[in-house]
Short mmCIF file of C-alpha atoms in Angstrom, two decimals:
data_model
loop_
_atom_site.label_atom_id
_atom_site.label_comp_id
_atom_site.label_asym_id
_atom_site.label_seq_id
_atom_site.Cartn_x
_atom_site.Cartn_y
_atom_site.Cartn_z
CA UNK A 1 48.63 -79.66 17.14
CA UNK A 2 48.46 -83.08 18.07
CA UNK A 3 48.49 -82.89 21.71
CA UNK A 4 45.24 -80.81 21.20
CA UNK A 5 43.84 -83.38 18.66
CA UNK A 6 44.42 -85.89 21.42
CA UNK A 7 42.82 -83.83 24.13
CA UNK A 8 39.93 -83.51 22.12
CA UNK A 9 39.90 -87.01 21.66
CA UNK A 10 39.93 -87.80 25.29
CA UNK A 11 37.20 -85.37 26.09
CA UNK A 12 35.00 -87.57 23.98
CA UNK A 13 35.97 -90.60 25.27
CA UNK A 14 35.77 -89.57 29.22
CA UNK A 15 31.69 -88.70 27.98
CA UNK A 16 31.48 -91.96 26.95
CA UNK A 17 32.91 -93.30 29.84
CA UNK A 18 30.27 -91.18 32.02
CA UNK A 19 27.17 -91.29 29.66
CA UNK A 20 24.71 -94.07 29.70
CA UNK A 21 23.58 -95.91 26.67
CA UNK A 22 19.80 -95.82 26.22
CA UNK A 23 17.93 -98.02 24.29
CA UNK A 24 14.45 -97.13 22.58
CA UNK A 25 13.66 -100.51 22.38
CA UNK A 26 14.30 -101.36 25.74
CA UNK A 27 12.82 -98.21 27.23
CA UNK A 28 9.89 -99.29 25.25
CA UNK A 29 9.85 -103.07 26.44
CA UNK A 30 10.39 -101.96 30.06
CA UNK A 31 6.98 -100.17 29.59
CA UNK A 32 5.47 -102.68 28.77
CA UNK A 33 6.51 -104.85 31.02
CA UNK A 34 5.40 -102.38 33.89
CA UNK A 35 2.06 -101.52 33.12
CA UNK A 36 -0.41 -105.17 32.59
CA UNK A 37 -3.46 -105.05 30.64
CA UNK A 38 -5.55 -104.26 33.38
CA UNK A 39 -3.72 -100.95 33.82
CA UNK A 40 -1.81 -102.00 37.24
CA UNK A 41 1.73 -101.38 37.93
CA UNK A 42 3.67 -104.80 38.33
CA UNK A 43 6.81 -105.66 40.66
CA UNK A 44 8.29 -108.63 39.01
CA UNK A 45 9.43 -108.03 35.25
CA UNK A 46 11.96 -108.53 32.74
CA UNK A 47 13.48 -105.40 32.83
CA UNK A 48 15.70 -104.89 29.80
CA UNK A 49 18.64 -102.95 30.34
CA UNK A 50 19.60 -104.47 33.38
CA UNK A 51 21.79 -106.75 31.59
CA UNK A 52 21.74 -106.90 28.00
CA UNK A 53 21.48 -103.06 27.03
CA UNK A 54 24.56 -102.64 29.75
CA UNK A 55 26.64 -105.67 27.67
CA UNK A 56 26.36 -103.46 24.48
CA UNK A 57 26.75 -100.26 26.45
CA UNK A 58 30.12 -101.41 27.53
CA UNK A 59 30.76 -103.48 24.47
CA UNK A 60 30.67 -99.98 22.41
CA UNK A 61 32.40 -98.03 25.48
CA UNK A 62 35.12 -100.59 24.71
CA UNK A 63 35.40 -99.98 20.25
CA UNK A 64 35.28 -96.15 20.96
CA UNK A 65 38.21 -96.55 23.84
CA UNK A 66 40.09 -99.26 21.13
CA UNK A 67 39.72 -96.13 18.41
CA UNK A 68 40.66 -93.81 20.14
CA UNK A 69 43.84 -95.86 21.05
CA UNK A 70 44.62 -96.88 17.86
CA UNK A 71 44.45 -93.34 16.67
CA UNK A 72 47.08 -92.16 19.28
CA UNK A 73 49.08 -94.59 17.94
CA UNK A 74 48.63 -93.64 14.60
CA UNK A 75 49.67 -89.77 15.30
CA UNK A 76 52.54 -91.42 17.90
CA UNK A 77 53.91 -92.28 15.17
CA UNK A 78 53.71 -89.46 12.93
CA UNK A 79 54.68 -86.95 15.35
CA UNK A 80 56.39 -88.89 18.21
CA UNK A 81 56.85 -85.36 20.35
CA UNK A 82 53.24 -84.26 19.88
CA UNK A 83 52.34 -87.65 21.89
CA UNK A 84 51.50 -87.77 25.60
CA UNK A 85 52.83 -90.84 26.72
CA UNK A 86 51.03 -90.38 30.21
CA UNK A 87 47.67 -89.90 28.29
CA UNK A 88 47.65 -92.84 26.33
CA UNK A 89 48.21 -95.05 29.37
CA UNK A 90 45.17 -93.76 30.91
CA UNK A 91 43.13 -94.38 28.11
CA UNK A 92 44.72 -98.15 27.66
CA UNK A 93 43.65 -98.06 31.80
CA UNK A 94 40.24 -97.54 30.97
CA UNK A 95 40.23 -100.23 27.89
CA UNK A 96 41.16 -102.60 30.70
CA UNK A 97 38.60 -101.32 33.57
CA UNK A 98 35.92 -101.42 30.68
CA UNK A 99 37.16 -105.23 29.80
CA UNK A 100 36.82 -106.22 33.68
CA UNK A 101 33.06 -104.61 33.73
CA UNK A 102 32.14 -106.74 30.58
CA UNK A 103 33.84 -109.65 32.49
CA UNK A 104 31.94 -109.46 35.51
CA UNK A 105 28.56 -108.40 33.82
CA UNK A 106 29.12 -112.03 31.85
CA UNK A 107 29.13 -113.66 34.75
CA UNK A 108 26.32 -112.45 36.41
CA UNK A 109 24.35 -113.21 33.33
CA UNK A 110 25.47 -116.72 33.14
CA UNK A 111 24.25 -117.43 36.43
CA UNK A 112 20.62 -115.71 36.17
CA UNK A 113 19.25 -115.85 32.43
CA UNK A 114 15.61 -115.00 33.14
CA UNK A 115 16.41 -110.91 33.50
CA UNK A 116 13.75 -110.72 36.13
CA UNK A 117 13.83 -108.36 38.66
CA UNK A 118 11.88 -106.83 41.69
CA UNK A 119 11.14 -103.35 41.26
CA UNK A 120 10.42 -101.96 44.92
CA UNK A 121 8.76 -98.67 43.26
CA UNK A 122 7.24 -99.63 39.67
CA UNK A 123 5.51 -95.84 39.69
CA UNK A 124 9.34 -94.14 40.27
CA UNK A 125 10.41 -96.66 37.56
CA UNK A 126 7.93 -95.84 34.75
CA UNK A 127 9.00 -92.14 35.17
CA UNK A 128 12.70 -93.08 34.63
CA UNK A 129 12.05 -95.12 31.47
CA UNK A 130 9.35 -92.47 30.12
CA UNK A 131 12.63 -90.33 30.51
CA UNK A 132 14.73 -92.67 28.95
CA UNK A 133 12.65 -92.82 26.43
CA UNK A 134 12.19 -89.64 25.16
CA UNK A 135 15.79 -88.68 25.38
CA UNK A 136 16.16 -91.08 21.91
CA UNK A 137 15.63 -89.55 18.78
CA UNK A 138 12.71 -90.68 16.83
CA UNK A 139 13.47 -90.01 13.45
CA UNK A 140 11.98 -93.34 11.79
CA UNK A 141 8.19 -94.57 11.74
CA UNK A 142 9.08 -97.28 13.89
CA UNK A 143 10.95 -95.24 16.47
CA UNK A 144 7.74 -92.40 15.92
CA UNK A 145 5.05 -95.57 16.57
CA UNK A 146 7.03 -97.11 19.51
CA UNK A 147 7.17 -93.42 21.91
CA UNK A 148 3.57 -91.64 20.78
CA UNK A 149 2.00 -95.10 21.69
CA UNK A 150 3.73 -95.13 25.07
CA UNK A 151 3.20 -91.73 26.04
CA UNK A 152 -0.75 -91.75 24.80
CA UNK A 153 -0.79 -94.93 27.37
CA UNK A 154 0.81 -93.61 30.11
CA UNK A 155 -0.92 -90.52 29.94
CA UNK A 156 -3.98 -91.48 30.54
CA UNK A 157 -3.68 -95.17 32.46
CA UNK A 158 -0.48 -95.32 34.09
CA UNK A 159 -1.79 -95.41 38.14
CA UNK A 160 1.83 -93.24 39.35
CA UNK A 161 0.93 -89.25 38.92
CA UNK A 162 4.48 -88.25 38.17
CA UNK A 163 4.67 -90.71 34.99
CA UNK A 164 1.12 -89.27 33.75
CA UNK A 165 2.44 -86.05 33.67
CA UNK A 166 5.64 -86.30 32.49
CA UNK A 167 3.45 -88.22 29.50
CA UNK A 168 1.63 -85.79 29.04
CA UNK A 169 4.33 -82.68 28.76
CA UNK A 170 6.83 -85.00 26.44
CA UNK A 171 3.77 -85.19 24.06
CA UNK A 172 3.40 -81.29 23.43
CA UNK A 173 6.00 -80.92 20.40
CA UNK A 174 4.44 -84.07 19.08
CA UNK A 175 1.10 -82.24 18.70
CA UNK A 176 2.87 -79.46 17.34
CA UNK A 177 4.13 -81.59 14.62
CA UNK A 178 1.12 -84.41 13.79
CA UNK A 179 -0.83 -80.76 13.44
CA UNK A 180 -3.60 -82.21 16.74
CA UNK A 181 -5.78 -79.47 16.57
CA UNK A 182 -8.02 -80.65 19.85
CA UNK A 183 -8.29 -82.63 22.95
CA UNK A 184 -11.15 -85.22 22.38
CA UNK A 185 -13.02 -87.40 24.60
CA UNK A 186 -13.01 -91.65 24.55
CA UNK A 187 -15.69 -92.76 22.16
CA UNK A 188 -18.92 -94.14 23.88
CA UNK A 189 -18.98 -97.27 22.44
CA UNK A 190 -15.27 -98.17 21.17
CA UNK A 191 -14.22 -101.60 19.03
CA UNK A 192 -13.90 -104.34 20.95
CA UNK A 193 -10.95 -106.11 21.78
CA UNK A 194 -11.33 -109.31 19.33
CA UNK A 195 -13.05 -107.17 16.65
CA UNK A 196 -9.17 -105.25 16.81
CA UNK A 197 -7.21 -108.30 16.95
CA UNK A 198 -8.87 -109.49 13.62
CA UNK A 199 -8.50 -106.33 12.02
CA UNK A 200 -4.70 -106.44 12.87
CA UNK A 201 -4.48 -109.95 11.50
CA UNK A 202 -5.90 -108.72 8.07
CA UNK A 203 -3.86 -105.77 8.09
CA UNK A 204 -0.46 -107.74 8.70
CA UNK A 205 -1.55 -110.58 6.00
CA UNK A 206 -2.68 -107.98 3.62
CA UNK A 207 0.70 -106.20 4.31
CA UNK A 208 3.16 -109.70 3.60
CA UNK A 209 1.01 -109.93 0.49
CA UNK A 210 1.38 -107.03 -0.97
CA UNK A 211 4.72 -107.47 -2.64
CA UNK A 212 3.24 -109.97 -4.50
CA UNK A 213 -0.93 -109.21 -5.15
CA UNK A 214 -0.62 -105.25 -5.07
CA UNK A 215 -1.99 -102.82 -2.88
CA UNK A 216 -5.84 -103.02 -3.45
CA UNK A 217 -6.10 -105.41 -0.15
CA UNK A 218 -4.01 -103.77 2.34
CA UNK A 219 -6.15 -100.09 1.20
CA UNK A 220 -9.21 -102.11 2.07
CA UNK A 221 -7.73 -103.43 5.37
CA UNK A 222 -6.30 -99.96 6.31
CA UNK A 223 -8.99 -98.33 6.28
CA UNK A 224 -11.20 -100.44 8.01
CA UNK A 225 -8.97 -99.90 11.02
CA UNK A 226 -9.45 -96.30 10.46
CA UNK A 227 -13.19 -96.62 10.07
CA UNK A 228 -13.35 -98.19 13.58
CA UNK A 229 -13.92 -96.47 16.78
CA UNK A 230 -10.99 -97.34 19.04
CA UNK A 231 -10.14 -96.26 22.61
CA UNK A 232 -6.80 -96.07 23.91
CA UNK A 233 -5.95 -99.86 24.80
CA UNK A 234 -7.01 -100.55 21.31
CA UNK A 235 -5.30 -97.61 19.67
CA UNK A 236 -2.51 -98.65 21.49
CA UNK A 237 -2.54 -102.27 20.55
CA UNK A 238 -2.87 -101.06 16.83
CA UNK A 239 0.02 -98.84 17.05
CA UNK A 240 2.36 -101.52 18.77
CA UNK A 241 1.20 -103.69 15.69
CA UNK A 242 2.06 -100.98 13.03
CA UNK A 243 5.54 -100.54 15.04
CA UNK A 244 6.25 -103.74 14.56
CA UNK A 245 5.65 -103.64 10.63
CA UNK A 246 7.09 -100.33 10.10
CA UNK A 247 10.09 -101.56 11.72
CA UNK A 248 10.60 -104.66 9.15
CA UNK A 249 11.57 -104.24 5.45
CA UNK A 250 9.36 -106.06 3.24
CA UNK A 251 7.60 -102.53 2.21
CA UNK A 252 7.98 -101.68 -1.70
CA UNK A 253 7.54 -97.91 -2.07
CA UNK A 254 3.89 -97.73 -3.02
CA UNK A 255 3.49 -99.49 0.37
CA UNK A 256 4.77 -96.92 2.13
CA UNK A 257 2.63 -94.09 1.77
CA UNK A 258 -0.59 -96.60 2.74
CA UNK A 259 1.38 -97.30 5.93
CA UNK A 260 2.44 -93.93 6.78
CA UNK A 261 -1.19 -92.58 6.53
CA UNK A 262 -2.78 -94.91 8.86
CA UNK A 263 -0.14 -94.69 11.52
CA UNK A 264 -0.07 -90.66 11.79
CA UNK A 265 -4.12 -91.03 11.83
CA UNK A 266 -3.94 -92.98 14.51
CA UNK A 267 -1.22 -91.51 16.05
CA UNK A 268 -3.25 -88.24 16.06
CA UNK A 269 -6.10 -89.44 17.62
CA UNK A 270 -4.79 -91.49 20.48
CA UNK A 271 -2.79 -88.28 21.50
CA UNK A 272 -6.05 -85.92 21.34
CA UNK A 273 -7.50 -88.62 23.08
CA UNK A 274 -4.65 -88.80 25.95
CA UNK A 275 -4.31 -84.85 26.40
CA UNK A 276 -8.41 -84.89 26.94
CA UNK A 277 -7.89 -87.26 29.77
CA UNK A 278 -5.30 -85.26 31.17
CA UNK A 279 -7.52 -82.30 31.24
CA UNK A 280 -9.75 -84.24 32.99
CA UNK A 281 -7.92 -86.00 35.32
CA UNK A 282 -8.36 -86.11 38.98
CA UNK A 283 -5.08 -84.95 40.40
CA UNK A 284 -4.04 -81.42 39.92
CA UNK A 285 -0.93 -82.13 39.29
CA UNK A 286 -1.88 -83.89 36.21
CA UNK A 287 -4.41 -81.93 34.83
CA UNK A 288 -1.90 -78.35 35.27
CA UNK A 289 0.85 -80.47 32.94
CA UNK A 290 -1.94 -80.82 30.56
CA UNK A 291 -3.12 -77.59 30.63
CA UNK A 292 0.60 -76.42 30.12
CA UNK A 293 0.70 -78.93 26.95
CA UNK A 294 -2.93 -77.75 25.63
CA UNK A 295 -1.21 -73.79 25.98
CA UNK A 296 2.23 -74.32 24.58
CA UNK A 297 1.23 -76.39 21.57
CA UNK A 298 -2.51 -75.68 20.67
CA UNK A 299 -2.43 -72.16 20.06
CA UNK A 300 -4.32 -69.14 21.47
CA UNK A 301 -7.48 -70.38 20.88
CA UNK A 302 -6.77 -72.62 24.21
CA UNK A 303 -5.15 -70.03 25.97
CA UNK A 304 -7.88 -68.47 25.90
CA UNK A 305 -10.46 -71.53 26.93
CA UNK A 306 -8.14 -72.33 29.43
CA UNK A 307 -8.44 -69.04 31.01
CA UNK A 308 -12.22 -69.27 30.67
CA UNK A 309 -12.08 -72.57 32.78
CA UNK A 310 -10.40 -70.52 35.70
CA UNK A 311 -14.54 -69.24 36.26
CA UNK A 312 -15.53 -71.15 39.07
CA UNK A 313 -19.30 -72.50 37.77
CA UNK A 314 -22.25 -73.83 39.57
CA UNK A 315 -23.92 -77.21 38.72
CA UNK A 316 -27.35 -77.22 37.25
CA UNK A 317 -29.84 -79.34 39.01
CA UNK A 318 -28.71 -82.86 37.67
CA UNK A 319 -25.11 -81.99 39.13
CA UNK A 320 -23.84 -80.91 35.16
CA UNK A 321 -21.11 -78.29 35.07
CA UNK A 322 -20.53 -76.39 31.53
CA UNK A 323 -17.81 -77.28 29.85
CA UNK A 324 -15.35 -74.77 27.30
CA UNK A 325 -17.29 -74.68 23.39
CA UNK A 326 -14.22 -76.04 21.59
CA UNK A 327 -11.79 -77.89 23.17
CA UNK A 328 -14.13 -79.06 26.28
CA UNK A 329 -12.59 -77.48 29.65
CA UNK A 330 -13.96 -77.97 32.80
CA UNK A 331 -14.17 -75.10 35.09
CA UNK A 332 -11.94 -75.29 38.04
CA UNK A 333 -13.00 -76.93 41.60
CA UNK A 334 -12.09 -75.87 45.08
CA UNK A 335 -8.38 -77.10 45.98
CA UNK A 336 -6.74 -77.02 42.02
CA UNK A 337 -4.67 -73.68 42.61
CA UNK A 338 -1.86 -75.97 41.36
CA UNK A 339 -3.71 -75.87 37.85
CA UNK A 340 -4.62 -71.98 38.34
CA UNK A 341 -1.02 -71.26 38.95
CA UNK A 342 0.21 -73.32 35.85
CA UNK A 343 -2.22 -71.81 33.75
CA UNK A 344 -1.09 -68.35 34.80
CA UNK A 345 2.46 -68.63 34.83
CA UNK A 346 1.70 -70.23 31.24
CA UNK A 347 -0.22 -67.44 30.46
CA UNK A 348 3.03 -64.95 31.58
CA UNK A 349 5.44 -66.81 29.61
CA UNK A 350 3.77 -66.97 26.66
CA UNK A 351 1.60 -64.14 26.67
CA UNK A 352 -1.89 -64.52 24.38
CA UNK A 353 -0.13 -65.03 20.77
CA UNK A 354 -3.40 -63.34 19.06
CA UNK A 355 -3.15 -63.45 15.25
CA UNK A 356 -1.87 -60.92 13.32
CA UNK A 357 -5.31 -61.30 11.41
CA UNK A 358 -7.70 -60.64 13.63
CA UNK A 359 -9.90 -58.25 14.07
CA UNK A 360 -8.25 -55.03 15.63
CA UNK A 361 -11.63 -54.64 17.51
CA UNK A 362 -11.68 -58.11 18.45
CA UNK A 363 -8.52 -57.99 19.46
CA UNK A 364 -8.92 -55.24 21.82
CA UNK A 365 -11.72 -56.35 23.40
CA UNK A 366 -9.83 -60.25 24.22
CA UNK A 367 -6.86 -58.23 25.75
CA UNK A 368 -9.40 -56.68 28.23
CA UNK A 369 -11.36 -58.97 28.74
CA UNK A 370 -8.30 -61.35 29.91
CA UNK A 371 -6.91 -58.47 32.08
CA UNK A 372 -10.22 -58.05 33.52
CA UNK A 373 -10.02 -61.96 34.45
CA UNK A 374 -6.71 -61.94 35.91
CA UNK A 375 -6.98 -58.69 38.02
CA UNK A 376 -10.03 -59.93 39.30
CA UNK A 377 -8.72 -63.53 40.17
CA UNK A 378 -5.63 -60.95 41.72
CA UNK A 379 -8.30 -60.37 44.39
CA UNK A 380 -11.03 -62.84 44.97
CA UNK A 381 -9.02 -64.29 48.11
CA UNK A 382 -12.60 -66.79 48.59
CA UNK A 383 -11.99 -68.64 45.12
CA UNK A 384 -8.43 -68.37 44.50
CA UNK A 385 -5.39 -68.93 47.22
CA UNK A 386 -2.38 -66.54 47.92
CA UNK A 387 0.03 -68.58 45.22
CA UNK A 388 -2.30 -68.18 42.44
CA UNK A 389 -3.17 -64.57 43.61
CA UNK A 390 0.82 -63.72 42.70
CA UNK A 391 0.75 -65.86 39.71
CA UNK A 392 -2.01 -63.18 38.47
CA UNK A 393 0.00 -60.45 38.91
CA UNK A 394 3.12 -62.09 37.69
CA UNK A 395 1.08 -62.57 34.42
CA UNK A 396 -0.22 -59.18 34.89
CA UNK A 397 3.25 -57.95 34.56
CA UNK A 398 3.90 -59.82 31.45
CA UNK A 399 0.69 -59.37 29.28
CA UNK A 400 1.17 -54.93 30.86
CA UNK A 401 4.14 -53.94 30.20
CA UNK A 402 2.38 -50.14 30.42
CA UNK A 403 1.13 -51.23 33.59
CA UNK A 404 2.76 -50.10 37.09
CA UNK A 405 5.05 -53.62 37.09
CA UNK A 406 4.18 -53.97 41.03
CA UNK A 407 3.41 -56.96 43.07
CA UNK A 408 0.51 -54.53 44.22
CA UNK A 409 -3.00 -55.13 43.41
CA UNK A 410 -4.12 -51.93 44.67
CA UNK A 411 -1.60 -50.14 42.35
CA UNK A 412 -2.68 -52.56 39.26
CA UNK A 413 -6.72 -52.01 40.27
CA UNK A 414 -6.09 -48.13 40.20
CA UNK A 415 -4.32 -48.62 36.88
CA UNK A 416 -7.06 -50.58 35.09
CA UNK A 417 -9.81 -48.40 36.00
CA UNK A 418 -7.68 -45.89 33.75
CA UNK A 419 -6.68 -47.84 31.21
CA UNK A 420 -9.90 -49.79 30.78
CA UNK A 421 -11.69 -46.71 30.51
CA UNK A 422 -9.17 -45.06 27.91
CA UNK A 423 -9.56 -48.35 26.13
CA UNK A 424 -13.62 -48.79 25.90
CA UNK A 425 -14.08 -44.75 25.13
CA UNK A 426 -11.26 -44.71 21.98
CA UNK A 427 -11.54 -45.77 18.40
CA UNK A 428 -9.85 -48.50 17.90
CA UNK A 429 -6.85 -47.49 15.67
CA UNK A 430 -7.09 -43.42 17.76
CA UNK A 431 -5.36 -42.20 20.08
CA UNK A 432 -6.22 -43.05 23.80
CA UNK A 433 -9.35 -40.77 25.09
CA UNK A 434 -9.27 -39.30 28.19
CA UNK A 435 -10.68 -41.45 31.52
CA UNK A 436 -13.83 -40.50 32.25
CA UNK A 437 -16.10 -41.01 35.44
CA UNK A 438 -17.70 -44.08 36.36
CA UNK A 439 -17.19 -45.84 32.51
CA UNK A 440 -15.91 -48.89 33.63
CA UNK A 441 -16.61 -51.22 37.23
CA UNK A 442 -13.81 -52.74 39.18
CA UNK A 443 -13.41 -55.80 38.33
CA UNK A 444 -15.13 -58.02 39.92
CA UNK A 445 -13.71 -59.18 43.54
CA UNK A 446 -11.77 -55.83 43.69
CA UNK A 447 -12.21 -53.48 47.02
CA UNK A 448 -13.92 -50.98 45.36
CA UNK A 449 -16.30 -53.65 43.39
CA UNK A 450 -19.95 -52.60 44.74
CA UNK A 451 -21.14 -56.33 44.90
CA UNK A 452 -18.16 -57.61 47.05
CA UNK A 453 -18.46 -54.62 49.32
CA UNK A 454 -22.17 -55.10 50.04
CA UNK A 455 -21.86 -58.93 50.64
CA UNK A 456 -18.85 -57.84 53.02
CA UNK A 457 -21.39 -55.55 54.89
CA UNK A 458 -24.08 -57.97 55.17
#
């Protein structure tokens, strides 16, 4: 018994010899430190972690190796025989390898206190603290605050493409759970920057006051920052400020809730605001991570304006494109299969999700109407290119499981002419009529479509 109690106990200590202690706060700081206020990546910063977070990394790699010590000395002398003398050596070895780390990192910190440091790729570097950062649980306000404010910034401003988009999928459960219903665009004429900074300063004064003069003052204050029209830098500078407060502990209890309203409001809109510019971003890359987010966590409603969007669409005469009703989608542009193919794949692992509530007619009609889409994108080989042609039938697969299950477009265009037709000439809640001739056209693109065989011919 106690040679397995102390195997167990060096299993945990060996992953605490191998893990890596990461730091919210640091992650956060790091972030900061990276990105200036004109949205540039910097080179030279105080990069947090490099020597302080590592001092208490091995500091508490050292208590948990003392414990675990102490403990095997504890049952050593219980149960002498149950002991393995060659096991506790190694883990008094690694007490003393962990002692000559702390050592050395002392040193090095005595002889450079500033904590600057080149950072030779500052884009690579955001990523791995964006990473860091979400791997820590965010269970307070002040932990919430510190990582929505970070990712809405990122998102949207943050010049390396791998960090926006990484943003921009660690936000999705986060919109799941502040309940964002939409994307939404940057107002058109947001709060300037002083006009914030004083509304901060009333906020925090009205917030150390309230202990003492009530609540009526820091209500007022609140919601004039909700009243005001912020864009992300401000939102962002808000948020930072409310991190800061949440994270003290001067609030009484009927502070609290005042608090906890404005930062979730805020919090709410600086994400909608940072998954719009995602959608609307210039590199592919970006805008497919967003239109994974918008699918996973907005519901079928999206789904199904994202699939809209996959329409190429002319411009009018003043160069205007039409964007999606609700949630704003532009239609797709030559060269983003990357976006067609997340959508798609999206689209197959998810499936539509139509509510149990709607309208069985309704619903009928969407499920054809999005097979029609993605047979027909299965063979318009002028709009779409050969990767998103397979992601169509991969999603064909998934949203058919009556259909053939082929990689074949000719065997899924014969099927849909059947099944359409069975589909448009039955009741809804009948059985299946019988195909009849000519009831439905190919889709569109298809080899038998009439128009795409005539402009072939031409």
């Amino acid at each position: 018994m106690g040679s397995t109690r102390l195997r167990l106990i060096s299993a945990a200590t060996l992953g605490a010899l191998l893990g890596s202690c990461v730091s919210g706060p640091a992650a956060s700081h790091n972030l900061d430190e990276l990105l200036d206020s004109n949205d540039e990546l910097r080179h030279v910063i105080e990069l947090r972690g490099f020597m302080d977070e590592l001092l208490l990394d091995l500091a508490g790699r050292a208590a948990l190796l003392g414990a675990t010590v102490a403990v095997a000395d504890a049952l050593e002398d219980d149960n002498p025989d149950a002991l393995d003398g060659e096991l506790l050596n190694t883990v008094q070895e690694g007490a003393v390898v962990v002692a000559a780390q702390a050592g050395q990192i002392l040193d090095q910190v005595g002889s450079d206190q500033t904590g600057l440091v080149y950072v030779g790729d500052p884009s690579l570097e955001a990523l791995h603290q964006l990473l860091d950062l979400l791997r820590v649980p965010s269970d307070s306000l002040a932990e919430e605050l510190r990582l929505i404010r970070q990712l809405a910034r990122y998102a949207a401003h943050c010049p390396g493409r791998l960090a926006r988009e990484r943003a921009l999928l660690g936000m999705g459960p986060w919109l799941l759970k502040l309940e964002v219903s939409a994307p939404s665009d940057p107002p058109r004429v947001p709060a300037e920057e002083e006009d914030v900074l004083v509304l901060l300063r009333q906020f925090i004064t009205a917030w150390s006051e309230a202990p003492d003069e009530g609540n009526q003052n820091l209500q007022a204050s609140a919601d004039d920052l909700l009243d005001r029209e912020l864009d992300l830098q401000g939102l962002w500078r808000v948020l930072k400020a409310l991190e800061a407060v949440a994270d003290g502990d001067k609030a009484t209890e009927e502070m609290k809730p005042i608090l906890f309203q404005v930062a979730r409001t805020l919090e709410r809109r600086a994400l909608a605001m940072a998954l719009g510019s995602g959608l609307r971003d210039f590199d592919p890359l970006v805008r497919a991570a967003a239109m994974e987010t918008g699918m996973r966590y907005l519901g079928p409603g999206f789904v199904l304006e994202a699939l809209d969007s996959l329409t190429p669409s002319q411009p009018d005469s003043q160069g205007r494109v039409a964007r999606t009703r609700v949630y704003g989608l532009f239609p797709i542009v030559p060269g983003e299969g990357l976006v067609v193919q997340r959508v798609l794949d999206q689209l197959a692992a998810g499936g539509l999700d139509l509510s149990a509530d709607m309208d069985p007619d309704l619903r009928k009609n969407t499920r054809l109407r999005v097979l029609s889409l993605v047979i027909a994108i299965s063979y318009d080989m002028v709009t779409f290119d050969e990767a998103s042609r397979a992601s169509a039938l991969r999603a064909l697969t998934a949203l058919a499981p009556e259909g053939p299950g082929s990689r074949r477009k000719e065997e899924w265009e014969a099927w849909w002419r059947v099944f359409a037709q069975r589909a448009q000439a039955s009741p809804t809640n009948g059985s299946p009529a019988e195909p009849t001739s000519g009831a439905t056209e190919a889709p569109a693109g298809s080899p038998t479509d009439t128009a795409t065989s005539d402009s072939e011919n031409v």
